């Protein structure tokens, strides 16, 4: 478990003014061209368009991710990239010592009531977010699809990981996501993976991974 940071340490990227100039300019261009994904998702969250994420048949992959945190990094710090309103965070149930969730404004507003000394939700685009903090676990829970470039995006997030940190990724089991997994495996070593199918036949695969040169060592496993 890494050293705890002061709870008042600001996360750079909590508002647009904290983003690099190039990122702010790019965001302005997207809005001007009407291709602003942020505005659309904010509207959908406000209108309840993502409420289904709390349905029973979505529970399994959140619980597997929470189990990985509890087993691999008990009491560790967690960065949840594309956290929504914190459905995964609620399943941690004390497994994490410090939690930071990042997403667009509307879902973060829905999660704001859960902010406390060890849990924070901040506004930021996952492709632009940056922070001076370091985390034991970085989670991409059904969000890695939205990195503009998978490997480059993962490499950027590795700088926010402790030397012995782990990366957790969950993806929907669509064939088009096989290419993303291929990019992930070209860089990372898998500690474990679970594929699950719910009653409706929807499939997810969730994996615990170590980045290149990562110092995490899996505890001795029984034969």
Coordinates of N, CA and C in Angstrom, one line a residue, residues 46-218:
X46 N -27.9 13.4 -17.4 CA -28.9 14.3 -16.8 C -30.3 13.7 -17.0
X47 N -30.5 13.2 -18.2 CA -31.8 12.6 -18.6 C -32.1 11.2 -18.1
X48 N -31.1 10.6 -17.4 CA -31.2 9.2 -16.9 C -30.9 8.2 -17.9
X49 N -30.2 8.6 -19.0 CA -29.9 7.6 -20.1 C -28.9 6.6 -19.7
X50 N -28.2 6.7 -18.6 CA -27.2 5.8 -18.1 C -27.6 5.1 -16.8
X51 N -28.8 5.2 -16.4 CA -29.3 4.6 -15.2 C -29.2 3.1 -15.2
X52 N -29.2 2.5 -16.4 CA -29.2 1.0 -16.5 C -27.9 0.5 -15.9
X53 N -26.9 1.3 -15.8 CA -25.6 0.8 -15.2 C -25.8 0.3 -13.8
X54 N -26.9 0.7 -13.1 CA -27.1 0.2 -11.8 C -28.0 -1.1 -11.8
X55 N -28.3 -1.6 -12.9 CA -29.2 -2.8 -13.0 C -28.4 -4.0 -12.4
X56 N -29.2 -5.0 -11.9 CA -28.6 -6.2 -11.4 C -27.7 -6.9 -12.4
X57 N -28.1 -6.9 -13.7 CA -27.3 -7.7 -14.7 C -26.0 -7.0 -15.1
X58 N -25.8 -5.8 -14.5 CA -24.5 -5.1 -14.7 C -23.5 -5.3 -13.5
X59 N -24.0 -6.0 -12.5 CA -23.3 -6.0 -11.2 C -21.9 -6.8 -11.3
X60 N -21.9 -7.9 -12.1 CA -20.8 -8.9 -12.0 C -19.4 -8.2 -12.2
X61 N -19.3 -7.5 -13.3 CA -17.9 -7.0 -13.6 C -17.5 -5.9 -12.6
X62 N -18.4 -5.2 -12.0 CA -18.0 -4.3 -10.9 C -17.5 -5.1 -9.7
X63 N -18.1 -6.2 -9.4 CA -17.7 -7.0 -8.2 C -16.4 -7.6 -8.4
X64 N -16.1 -8.1 -9.7 CA -14.8 -8.8 -9.9 C -13.7 -7.7 -9.8
X65 N -13.9 -6.5 -10.3 CA -12.9 -5.5 -10.2 C -12.7 -5.2 -8.7
X66 N -13.7 -5.0 -8.0 CA -13.6 -4.7 -6.5 C -12.8 -5.9 -5.8
X67 N -13.1 -7.1 -6.2 CA -12.4 -8.2 -5.7 C -10.9 -8.2 -6.0
X68 N -10.6 -7.8 -7.2 CA -9.1 -7.7 -7.5 C -8.5 -6.6 -6.7
X69 N -9.1 -5.5 -6.4 CA -8.5 -4.4 -5.6 C -8.3 -5.0 -4.2
X70 N -9.3 -5.7 -3.6 CA -9.2 -6.2 -2.3 C -8.1 -7.3 -2.1
X71 N -7.9 -8.1 -3.2 CA -6.9 -9.2 -3.1 C -5.5 -8.7 -3.4
X72 N -5.4 -7.9 -4.4 CA -4.1 -7.5 -4.9 C -3.5 -6.3 -4.2
X73 N -4.4 -5.3 -3.8 CA -3.9 -4.1 -3.2 C -4.9 -3.7 -2.1
X74 N -5.0 -4.5 -1.1 CA -6.0 -4.1 0.0 C -5.6 -2.8 0.7
X75 N -6.5 -1.9 0.8 CA -6.3 -0.7 1.4 C -5.5 0.3 0.6
X76 N -5.3 0.0 -0.7 CA -4.5 0.8 -1.6 C -5.3 1.9 -2.2
X77 N -4.6 2.7 -3.0 CA -5.3 3.9 -3.6 C -5.7 3.5 -5.0
X78 N -6.9 4.1 -5.4 CA -7.5 3.7 -6.7 C -7.8 4.9 -7.5
X79 N -7.4 4.9 -8.8 CA -7.8 5.9 -9.8 C -8.8 5.2 -10.7
X80 N -10.0 5.7 -10.8 CA -11.1 5.1 -11.6 C -11.3 6.1 -12.8
X81 N -10.9 5.6 -14.0 CA -10.9 6.5 -15.2 C -12.2 6.2 -15.9
X82 N -13.0 7.3 -16.0 CA -14.3 7.1 -16.6 C -15.2 6.5 -15.7
X83 N -15.3 7.1 -14.5 CA -16.0 6.5 -13.3 C -17.5 6.6 -13.3
X84 N -18.1 7.4 -14.2 CA -19.5 7.6 -14.2 C -19.9 8.2 -12.8
X85 N -21.0 7.7 -12.3 CA -21.4 8.2 -11.0 C -21.0 7.4 -9.8
X86 N -20.0 6.5 -10.1 CA -19.3 5.7 -9.0 C -20.0 4.4 -8.7
X87 N -20.6 3.7 -9.7 CA -21.2 2.4 -9.4 C -20.1 1.4 -9.0
X88 N -19.0 1.4 -9.6 CA -17.9 0.5 -9.2 C -17.4 0.9 -7.8
X89 N -17.2 2.2 -7.6 CA -16.7 2.7 -6.3 C -17.6 2.2 -5.1
X90 N -18.9 2.1 -5.3 CA -19.8 1.6 -4.3 C -19.5 0.1 -3.9
X91 N -19.0 -0.6 -4.9 CA -18.7 -2.0 -4.6 C -17.4 -2.3 -3.9
X92 N -16.6 -1.2 -3.8 CA -15.3 -1.4 -3.1 C -15.5 -1.7 -1.6
X93 N -16.5 -1.1 -1.0 CA -16.9 -1.4 0.3 C -15.7 -1.4 1.3
X94 N -14.9 -0.4 1.3 CA -13.8 -0.3 2.2 C -12.5 -1.0 1.7
X95 N -12.5 -1.6 0.5 CA -11.3 -2.2 0.0 C -10.2 -1.3 -0.3
X96 N -10.5 0.0 -0.7 CA -9.6 1.0 -1.1 C -9.4 2.0 0.1
X97 N -8.1 2.4 0.2 CA -7.8 3.4 1.2 C -8.1 4.8 0.7
X98 N -7.9 5.1 -0.6 CA -8.0 6.4 -1.2 C -8.6 6.1 -2.6
X99 N -9.6 6.9 -3.0 CA -10.2 6.7 -4.3 C -10.4 8.1 -5.0
X100 N -10.1 8.1 -6.3 CA -10.3 9.3 -7.1 C -11.0 8.8 -8.4
X101 N -12.2 9.4 -8.6 CA -12.9 9.1 -9.8 C -12.9 10.3 -10.8
X102 N -12.8 10.0 -12.1 CA -12.7 11.1 -13.1 C -13.7 10.8 -14.2
X103 N -14.5 11.8 -14.5 CA -15.5 11.7 -15.6 C -16.0 13.1 -15.9
X104 N -16.9 13.2 -16.9 CA -17.5 14.4 -17.3 C -18.4 15.0 -16.2
X105 N -18.9 16.2 -16.4 CA -19.5 17.0 -15.3 C -20.8 16.3 -14.8
X106 N -21.7 15.9 -15.6 CA -23.0 15.4 -15.1 C -22.9 14.2 -14.2
X107 N -22.2 13.1 -14.6 CA -22.0 12.0 -13.7 C -21.3 12.4 -12.4
X108 N -20.3 13.3 -12.5 CA -19.6 13.7 -11.3 C -20.5 14.4 -10.4
X109 N -21.4 15.2 -10.9 CA -22.4 15.9 -10.0 C -23.3 14.9 -9.3
X110 N -23.6 13.8 -10.0 CA -24.4 12.8 -9.4 C -23.7 12.0 -8.3
X111 N -22.4 12.0 -8.4 CA -21.5 11.3 -7.4 C -21.1 12.2 -6.3
X112 N -21.3 13.5 -6.4 CA -20.6 14.5 -5.5 C -21.0 14.3 -4.0
X113 N -22.2 13.7 -3.8 CA -22.6 13.5 -2.4 C -21.7 12.5 -1.6
X114 N -20.9 11.7 -2.4 CA -20.1 10.7 -1.8 C -18.7 11.2 -1.5
X115 N -18.4 12.4 -1.8 CA -17.1 13.0 -1.5 C -16.8 13.0 0.0
X116 N -15.6 12.6 0.4 CA -15.3 12.7 1.8 C -13.7 12.7 1.9
X117 N -13.2 12.4 3.0 CA -11.7 12.5 3.2 C -11.0 11.6 2.3
X118 N -11.5 10.4 2.0 CA -10.8 9.4 1.2 C -11.4 9.2 -0.2
X119 N -12.5 9.8 -0.5 CA -13.2 9.6 -1.7 C -13.4 10.9 -2.4
X120 N -12.9 11.0 -3.7 CA -13.2 12.2 -4.4 C -13.6 11.9 -5.8
X121 N -14.5 12.8 -6.4 CA -14.9 12.7 -7.8 C -14.6 14.0 -8.4
X122 N -13.8 14.0 -9.5 CA -13.5 15.3 -10.2 C -13.8 15.2 -11.7
X123 N -14.1 16.4 -12.2 CA -14.4 16.5 -13.6 C -13.1 16.5 -14.5
X124 N -13.1 15.7 -15.5 CA -12.0 15.7 -16.4 C -12.2 14.8 -17.6
X125 N -11.7 15.1 -18.8 CA -11.7 14.2 -19.9 C -10.6 13.2 -19.8
X126 N -10.8 11.9 -19.9 CA -9.8 10.9 -19.6 C -8.6 11.0 -20.6
X127 N -8.8 11.6 -21.8 CA -7.7 11.8 -22.7 C -6.9 13.0 -22.4
X128 N -7.3 13.8 -21.4 CA -6.5 15.0 -21.1 C -6.2 15.1 -19.6
X129 N -6.8 14.3 -18.8 CA -6.6 14.4 -17.3 C -5.2 14.1 -17.0
X130 N -4.7 14.8 -16.0 CA -3.4 14.6 -15.4 C -3.4 14.9 -13.9
X131 N -2.5 14.4 -13.2 CA -2.5 14.6 -11.7 C -1.0 14.4 -11.2
X132 N -0.8 15.0 -10.1 CA 0.5 14.8 -9.4 C 0.5 13.6 -8.5
X133 N -0.7 13.1 -8.3 CA -0.8 11.9 -7.3 C -0.4 10.6 -8.0
X134 N -0.1 9.6 -7.2 CA 0.2 8.3 -7.7 C -0.7 7.3 -7.0
X135 N -1.1 6.2 -7.7 CA -2.1 5.3 -7.3 C -1.6 3.8 -7.4
X136 N -2.1 3.0 -6.4 CA -1.7 1.6 -6.4 C -2.5 0.8 -7.5
X137 N -3.7 1.3 -7.9 CA -4.5 0.7 -8.9 C -5.1 1.7 -9.8
X138 N -5.0 1.5 -11.1 CA -5.8 2.3 -12.1 C -6.8 1.4 -12.8
X139 N -8.0 1.9 -12.8 CA -9.1 1.1 -13.3 C -9.7 1.7 -14.5
X140 N -9.9 0.9 -15.6 CA -10.7 1.3 -16.8 C -11.8 0.3 -16.8
X141 N -12.9 0.7 -16.3 CA -14.1 -0.1 -16.2 C -15.1 0.3 -17.3
X142 N -15.0 -0.5 -18.4 CA -15.9 -0.2 -19.6 C -15.6 1.2 -20.1
X143 N -14.3 1.7 -20.0 CA -14.0 3.0 -20.4 C -12.8 3.1 -21.4
X144 N -12.0 2.0 -21.4 CA -10.8 2.1 -22.2 C -11.1 2.3 -23.7
X145 N -12.3 2.0 -24.1 CA -12.7 2.2 -25.5 C -12.5 3.7 -26.0
X146 N -12.6 4.6 -25.0 CA -12.7 6.0 -25.3 C -11.3 6.7 -25.2
X147 N -10.3 5.9 -25.0 CA -8.9 6.5 -25.2 C -8.7 6.7 -26.7
X148 N -8.2 7.8 -27.1 CA -8.0 8.1 -28.5 C -7.1 7.1 -29.1
X149 N -6.0 6.7 -28.4 CA -5.0 5.7 -28.9 C -4.7 4.9 -27.7
X150 N -5.1 3.6 -27.8 CA -5.0 2.7 -26.6 C -3.6 2.6 -25.9
X151 N -2.6 2.3 -26.7 CA -1.3 2.1 -26.1 C -0.7 3.4 -25.6
X152 N -0.8 4.5 -26.3 CA -0.3 5.8 -25.9 C -1.1 6.3 -24.7
X153 N -2.4 6.0 -24.6 CA -3.2 6.4 -23.5 C -2.8 5.7 -22.2
X154 N -2.6 4.4 -22.4 CA -2.1 3.5 -21.2 C -0.8 4.0 -20.8
X155 N 0.1 4.2 -21.7 CA 1.5 4.7 -21.3 C 1.4 6.0 -20.5
X156 N 0.5 6.9 -20.9 CA 0.4 8.1 -20.2 C -0.1 7.9 -18.8
X157 N -1.1 7.0 -18.6 CA -1.6 6.7 -17.3 C -0.6 6.0 -16.4
X158 N 0.3 5.3 -17.0 CA 1.3 4.5 -16.2 C 2.1 5.5 -15.3
X159 N 2.3 6.7 -15.7 CA 3.0 7.7 -14.9 C 2.3 8.1 -13.6
X160 N 1.0 7.7 -13.5 CA 0.2 8.0 -12.3 C 0.2 6.7 -11.4
X161 N 0.9 5.7 -11.8 CA 0.9 4.4 -11.1 C 2.1 4.3 -10.2
X162 N 1.9 3.7 -9.0 CA 3.1 3.4 -8.2 C 4.0 2.4 -8.8
X163 N 5.2 2.2 -8.4 CA 6.1 1.2 -9.1 C 5.6 -0.2 -9.0
X164 N 4.9 -0.5 -7.9 CA 4.3 -1.9 -7.8 C 2.8 -1.9 -8.0
X165 N 2.3 -0.9 -8.8 CA 0.9 -0.8 -9.0 C 0.4 -1.8 -10.1
X166 N -0.9 -1.9 -10.2 CA -1.6 -2.8 -11.2 C -2.7 -2.0 -11.9
X167 N -3.0 -2.5 -13.1 CA -4.0 -1.9 -13.9 C -5.2 -2.9 -14.1
X168 N -6.4 -2.5 -13.9 CA -7.6 -3.4 -14.0 C -8.4 -2.8 -15.2
X169 N -8.8 -3.8 -16.1 CA -9.5 -3.4 -17.3 C -10.7 -4.3 -17.4
X170 N -11.9 -3.8 -17.6 CA -13.1 -4.6 -18.0 C -13.6 -4.1 -19.3
X171 N -14.0 -5.0 -20.2 CA -14.5 -4.7 -21.5 C -15.7 -5.6 -21.8
X172 N -16.7 -5.0 -22.5 CA -17.8 -5.7 -23.0 C -17.2 -6.7 -24.1
X173 N -17.9 -7.9 -24.1 CA -17.4 -9.0 -25.0 C -17.8 -8.9 -26.4
X174 N -17.7 -7.8 -27.0 CA -17.9 -7.6 -28.5 C -16.6 -7.9 -29.2
X175 N -16.8 -8.5 -30.4 CA -15.6 -8.9 -31.2 C -14.8 -7.7 -31.6
X176 N -15.4 -6.5 -31.7 CA -14.6 -5.4 -32.1 C -13.6 -5.0 -31.0
X177 N -13.8 -5.4 -29.8 CA -12.9 -5.1 -28.7 C -11.7 -6.1 -28.6
X178 N -11.7 -7.1 -29.4 CA -10.6 -8.0 -29.5 C -9.3 -7.3 -29.8
X179 N -9.4 -6.3 -30.7 CA -8.3 -5.5 -31.2 C -7.7 -4.7 -30.0
X180 N -8.6 -4.2 -29.1 CA -8.1 -3.4 -28.0 C -7.4 -4.4 -27.0
X181 N -7.9 -5.6 -26.8 CA -7.2 -6.5 -25.9 C -5.9 -6.9 -26.5
X182 N -5.8 -7.0 -27.8 CA -4.5 -7.3 -28.4 C -3.5 -6.2 -28.1
X183 N -3.9 -5.0 -28.2 CA -3.0 -3.9 -27.9 C -2.6 -3.9 -26.4
X184 N -3.5 -4.2 -25.5 CA -3.3 -4.3 -24.1 C -2.2 -5.4 -23.8
X185 N -2.4 -6.6 -24.4 CA -1.5 -7.7 -24.2 C -0.2 -7.6 -24.8
X186 N -0.1 -6.7 -25.8 CA 1.2 -6.4 -26.4 C 2.1 -5.6 -25.4
X187 N 1.5 -5.1 -24.4 CA 2.2 -4.2 -23.5 C 2.2 -4.8 -22.1
X188 N 1.1 -5.4 -21.6 CA 1.0 -5.8 -20.2 C 1.0 -7.3 -20.0
X189 N 1.3 -7.7 -18.8 CA 1.3 -9.1 -18.4 C 0.1 -9.3 -17.5
X190 N -0.7 -10.3 -17.9 CA -2.0 -10.6 -17.1 C -1.7 -11.4 -15.9
X191 N -2.2 -11.0 -14.7 CA -2.2 -11.7 -13.5 C -3.3 -12.7 -13.4
X192 N -4.5 -12.2 -13.9 CA -5.7 -13.1 -13.9 C -6.7 -12.4 -14.8
X193 N -7.7 -13.2 -15.2 CA -8.7 -12.7 -16.0 C -10.0 -13.6 -15.8
X194 N -11.1 -12.9 -15.9 CA -12.4 -13.6 -15.7 C -13.4 -13.2 -16.8
X195 N -14.0 -14.1 -17.5 CA -15.1 -13.8 -18.4 C -16.4 -14.2 -17.8
X196 N -17.4 -13.4 -17.9 CA -18.7 -13.6 -17.3 C -19.8 -13.3 -18.3
X197 N -20.9 -14.0 -18.1 CA -22.1 -13.9 -19.0 C -23.3 -13.7 -18.1
X198 N -24.1 -12.7 -18.3 CA -25.3 -12.5 -17.5 C -26.5 -13.2 -18.1
X199 N -27.6 -13.1 -17.5 CA -28.8 -13.8 -17.8 C -29.3 -13.5 -19.3
X200 N -29.0 -12.3 -19.7 CA -29.4 -11.8 -21.0 C -28.4 -12.2 -22.1
X201 N -27.3 -12.9 -21.7 CA -26.3 -13.3 -22.6 C -25.2 -12.3 -22.9
X202 N -25.2 -11.2 -22.1 CA -24.2 -10.2 -22.3 C -22.9 -10.6 -21.6
X203 N -21.8 -10.5 -22.3 CA -20.5 -11.0 -21.8 C -19.5 -9.8 -21.5
X204 N -18.8 -10.0 -20.5 CA -17.7 -9.1 -20.2 C -16.4 -9.9 -19.9
X205 N -15.3 -9.3 -20.1 CA -14.0 -9.9 -19.7 C -13.3 -8.8 -18.8
X206 N -12.8 -9.3 -17.7 CA -12.2 -8.4 -16.7 C -10.8 -8.9 -16.4
X207 N -9.8 -8.1 -16.4 CA -8.4 -8.6 -16.3 C -7.6 -7.7 -15.3
X208 N -6.7 -8.3 -14.5 CA -5.8 -7.7 -13.7 C -4.4 -7.8 -14.4
X209 N -3.7 -6.6 -14.5 CA -2.5 -6.6 -15.4 C -1.4 -5.8 -14.7
X210 N -0.2 -6.2 -15.1 CA 1.0 -5.5 -14.7 C 1.7 -4.8 -15.9
X211 N 2.0 -3.5 -15.8 CA 2.7 -2.9 -16.9 C 4.1 -3.3 -17.1
X212 N 4.8 -2.9 -18.2 CA 6.2 -3.2 -18.4 C 7.0 -2.6 -17.2
X213 N 8.0 -3.4 -16.8 CA 8.9 -3.0 -15.7 C 8.1 -2.8 -14.3
X214 N 6.9 -3.2 -14.3 CA 6.1 -3.2 -13.0 C 6.8 -4.1 -12.0
X215 N 6.7 -3.6 -10.7 CA 7.4 -4.4 -9.6 C 6.4 -5.2 -8.8
X216 N 5.2 -5.2 -9.2 CA 4.2 -6.0 -8.4 C 4.6 -7.5 -8.5
X217 N 4.5 -8.2 -7.3 CA 4.7 -9.6 -7.2 C 3.5 -10.2 -6.6
X218 N 2.9 -11.2 -7.3 CA 1.7 -11.9 -6.9 C 2.1 -12.8 -5.7

